[in-house]
XYZ file of C-alpha atoms in Angstrom:
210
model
C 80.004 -12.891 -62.329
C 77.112 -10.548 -61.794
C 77.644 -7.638 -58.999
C 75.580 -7.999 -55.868
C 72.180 -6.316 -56.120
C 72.401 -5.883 -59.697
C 69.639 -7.610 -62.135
C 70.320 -9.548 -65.562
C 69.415 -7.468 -68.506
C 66.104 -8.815 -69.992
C 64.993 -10.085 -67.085
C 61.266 -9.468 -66.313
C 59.712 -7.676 -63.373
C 58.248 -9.825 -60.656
C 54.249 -8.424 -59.648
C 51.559 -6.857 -61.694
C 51.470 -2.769 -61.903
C 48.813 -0.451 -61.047
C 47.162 -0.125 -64.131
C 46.899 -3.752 -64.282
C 45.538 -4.506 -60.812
C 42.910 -1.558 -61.234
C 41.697 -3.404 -64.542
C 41.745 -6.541 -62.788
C 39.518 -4.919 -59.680
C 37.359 -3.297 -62.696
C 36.536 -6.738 -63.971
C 36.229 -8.639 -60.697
C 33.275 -5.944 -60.217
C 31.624 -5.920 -63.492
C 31.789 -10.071 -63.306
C 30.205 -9.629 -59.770
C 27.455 -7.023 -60.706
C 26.337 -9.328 -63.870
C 25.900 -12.209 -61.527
C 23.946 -10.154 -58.352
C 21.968 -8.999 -61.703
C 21.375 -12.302 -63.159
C 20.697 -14.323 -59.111
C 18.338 -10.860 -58.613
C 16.424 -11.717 -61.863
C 16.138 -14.764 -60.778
C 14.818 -14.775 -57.208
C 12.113 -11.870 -58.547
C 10.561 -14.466 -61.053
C 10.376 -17.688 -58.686
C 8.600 -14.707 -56.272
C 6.252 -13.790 -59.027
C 5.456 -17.246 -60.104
C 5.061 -18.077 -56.247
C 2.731 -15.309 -55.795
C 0.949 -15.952 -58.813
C 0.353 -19.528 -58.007
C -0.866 -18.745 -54.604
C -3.528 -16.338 -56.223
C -4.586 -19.200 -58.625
C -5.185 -21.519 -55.643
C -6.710 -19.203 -53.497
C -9.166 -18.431 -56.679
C -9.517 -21.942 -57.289
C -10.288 -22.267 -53.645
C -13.205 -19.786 -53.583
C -15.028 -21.347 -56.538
C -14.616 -24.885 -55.081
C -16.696 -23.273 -52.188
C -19.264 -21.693 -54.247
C -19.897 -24.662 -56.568
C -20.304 -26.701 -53.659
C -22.713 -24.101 -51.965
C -24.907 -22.807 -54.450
C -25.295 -26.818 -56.357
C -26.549 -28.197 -52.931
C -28.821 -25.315 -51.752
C -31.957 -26.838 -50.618
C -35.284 -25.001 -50.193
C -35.415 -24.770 -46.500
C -36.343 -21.061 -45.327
C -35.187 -20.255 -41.575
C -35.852 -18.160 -38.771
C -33.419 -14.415 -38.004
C -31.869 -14.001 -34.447
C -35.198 -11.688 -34.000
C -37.428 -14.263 -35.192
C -38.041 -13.029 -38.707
C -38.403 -15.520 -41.588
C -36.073 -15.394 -43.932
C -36.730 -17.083 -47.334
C -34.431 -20.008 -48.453
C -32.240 -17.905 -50.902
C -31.636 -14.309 -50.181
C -30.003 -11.871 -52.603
C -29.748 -9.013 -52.123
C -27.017 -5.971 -52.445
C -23.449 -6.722 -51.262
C -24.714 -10.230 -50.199
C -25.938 -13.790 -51.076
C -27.291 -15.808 -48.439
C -29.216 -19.391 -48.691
C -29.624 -23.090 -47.048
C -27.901 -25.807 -48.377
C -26.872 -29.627 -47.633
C -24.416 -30.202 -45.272
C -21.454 -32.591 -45.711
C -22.904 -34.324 -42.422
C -25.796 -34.072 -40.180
C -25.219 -31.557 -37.289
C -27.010 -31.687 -34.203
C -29.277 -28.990 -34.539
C -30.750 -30.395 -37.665
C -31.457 -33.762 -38.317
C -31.979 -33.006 -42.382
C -28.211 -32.161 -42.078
C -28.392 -28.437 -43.175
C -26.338 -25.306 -43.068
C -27.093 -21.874 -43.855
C -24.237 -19.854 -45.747
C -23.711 -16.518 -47.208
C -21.460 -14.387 -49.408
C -20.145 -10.734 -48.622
C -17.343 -8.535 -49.769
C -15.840 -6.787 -46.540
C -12.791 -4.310 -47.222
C -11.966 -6.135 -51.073
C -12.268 -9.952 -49.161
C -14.878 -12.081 -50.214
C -15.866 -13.914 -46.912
C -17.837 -16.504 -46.242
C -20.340 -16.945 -43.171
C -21.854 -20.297 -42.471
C -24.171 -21.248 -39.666
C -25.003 -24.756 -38.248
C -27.999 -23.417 -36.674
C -30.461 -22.526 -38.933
C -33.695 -21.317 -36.695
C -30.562 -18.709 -35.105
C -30.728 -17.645 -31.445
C -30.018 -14.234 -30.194
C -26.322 -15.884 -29.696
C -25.322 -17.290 -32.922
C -22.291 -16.967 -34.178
C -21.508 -17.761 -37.699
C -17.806 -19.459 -38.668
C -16.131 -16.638 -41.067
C -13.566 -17.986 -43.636
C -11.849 -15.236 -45.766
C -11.647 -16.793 -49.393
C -10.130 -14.454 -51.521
C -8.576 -11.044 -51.730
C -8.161 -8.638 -53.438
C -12.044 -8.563 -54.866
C -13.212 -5.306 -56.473
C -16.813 -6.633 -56.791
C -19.294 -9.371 -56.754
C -22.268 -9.795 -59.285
C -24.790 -12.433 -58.739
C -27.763 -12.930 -60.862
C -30.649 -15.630 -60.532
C -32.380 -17.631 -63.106
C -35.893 -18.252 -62.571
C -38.750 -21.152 -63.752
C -39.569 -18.445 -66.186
C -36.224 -18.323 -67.910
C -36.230 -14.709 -66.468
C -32.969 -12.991 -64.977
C -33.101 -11.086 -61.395
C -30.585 -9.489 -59.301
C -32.108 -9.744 -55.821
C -34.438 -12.686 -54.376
C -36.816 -14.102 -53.607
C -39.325 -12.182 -56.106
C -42.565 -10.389 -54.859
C -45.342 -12.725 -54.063
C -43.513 -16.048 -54.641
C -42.937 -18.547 -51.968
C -40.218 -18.818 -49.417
C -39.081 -21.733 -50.498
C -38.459 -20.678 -54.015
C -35.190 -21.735 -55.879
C -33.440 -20.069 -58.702
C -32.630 -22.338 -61.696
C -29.299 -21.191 -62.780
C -27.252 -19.106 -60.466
C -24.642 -16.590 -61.753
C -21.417 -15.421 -60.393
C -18.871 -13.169 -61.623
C -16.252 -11.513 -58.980
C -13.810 -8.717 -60.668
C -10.406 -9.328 -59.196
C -7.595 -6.709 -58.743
C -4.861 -6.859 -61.569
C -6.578 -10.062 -62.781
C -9.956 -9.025 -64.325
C -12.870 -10.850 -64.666
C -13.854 -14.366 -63.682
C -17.512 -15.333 -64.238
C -19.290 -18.780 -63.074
C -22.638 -20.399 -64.423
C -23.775 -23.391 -61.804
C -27.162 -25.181 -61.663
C -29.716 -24.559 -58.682
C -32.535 -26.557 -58.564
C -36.250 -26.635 -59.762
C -37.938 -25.697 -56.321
C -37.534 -28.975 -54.116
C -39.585 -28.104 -50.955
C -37.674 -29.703 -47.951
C -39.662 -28.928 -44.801
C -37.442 -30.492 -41.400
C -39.528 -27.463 -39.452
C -41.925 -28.813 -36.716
């Protein structure tokens, strides 16, 4: 019969020790660090590929606009909020203005045309557009921010003569002239280069002035 308090010989100790509970603690933390390591990885590329598919469609965006601008320009020169004619396609530094088609006749023209134009303000490329195109003192364009991030805008114009320009409309030539071929090539921050050919016209007059 075993004395109270006493304990068998061979028996084990109930618990863990120190040591062992400080390796276990020393585990537990390296296990947790891995996984904050490996759900931090994680989370970073889903927010890269997020932000780099919201670049792509905001790119995509902006050329959907200029391809449907510059393919249905339409040789209709207009009148300044002074009164100044301005030819039907304008380019000249920093900017790209001209007349085109509208999806829908608007009231103020019953040819159904627009007037639009192109700028880079503070590395945005914005877009102005006009449903007036004889403007009042009061007009207001509609301003739509299409991309940012733009380091610069290029544009050069094809002519009849197969001859390359970088403003318009050339000396002594009509103001409803029409480049052939326009080109467009915006340099984008971190993303390079991205350079567009589209077709213009071959100098359709459209006259809807009194």
């Amino acid at each position: 019969m075993t004395p109270y308090g006493s304990v068998k010989a061979g028996s084990a100790q109930a618990g863990f020790t120190l040591i062992e509970l400080l390796v276990a603690i020393a585990v537990s933390a390296v296990i947790a660090l891995l996984a904050y390591q490996s759900i931090d990885s994680a989370v970073r590329v889903s927010e890269s590929h997020n932000q780099q598919q919201s670049e792509l469609t905001q790119l995509q965006r902006a050329i959907w606009w200029l391809e449907q601008d510059v393919m249905q320009m339409a040789a209709r020169p207009i009148l300044d909020e002074l009164g100044s004619s301005l030819p039907a396609m304008q380019l000249q530094p920093g900017q790209f203005e001209w007349t085109r088609i509208a999806l829908y006749p608007t009231p103020y023209s019953s040819a159904g045309l627009v007037r639009v134009r192109y700028l880079l303000e503070d590395n945005q490329l914005v877009r102005l557009s006009w449903s007036v195109l004889d403007r009042a003192p009061d007009s207001q364009p509609r301003r739509q921010i299409l991309l940012n991030q733009v380091d610069a805008m290029t544009v050069r114009l094809l002519d009849n003569n197969q001859f390359w320009f970088d403003f318009w409309p050339q000396p002594n030539r009509p103001l409803e002239d029409l480049p052939r071929l326009v080109e467009i090539e915006l340099t984008l921050e971190g993303q390079g280069r991205v350079r567009r050919l589209l077709p213009g016209v071959d100098g359709m007059i459209l006259n809807d002035r009194p």
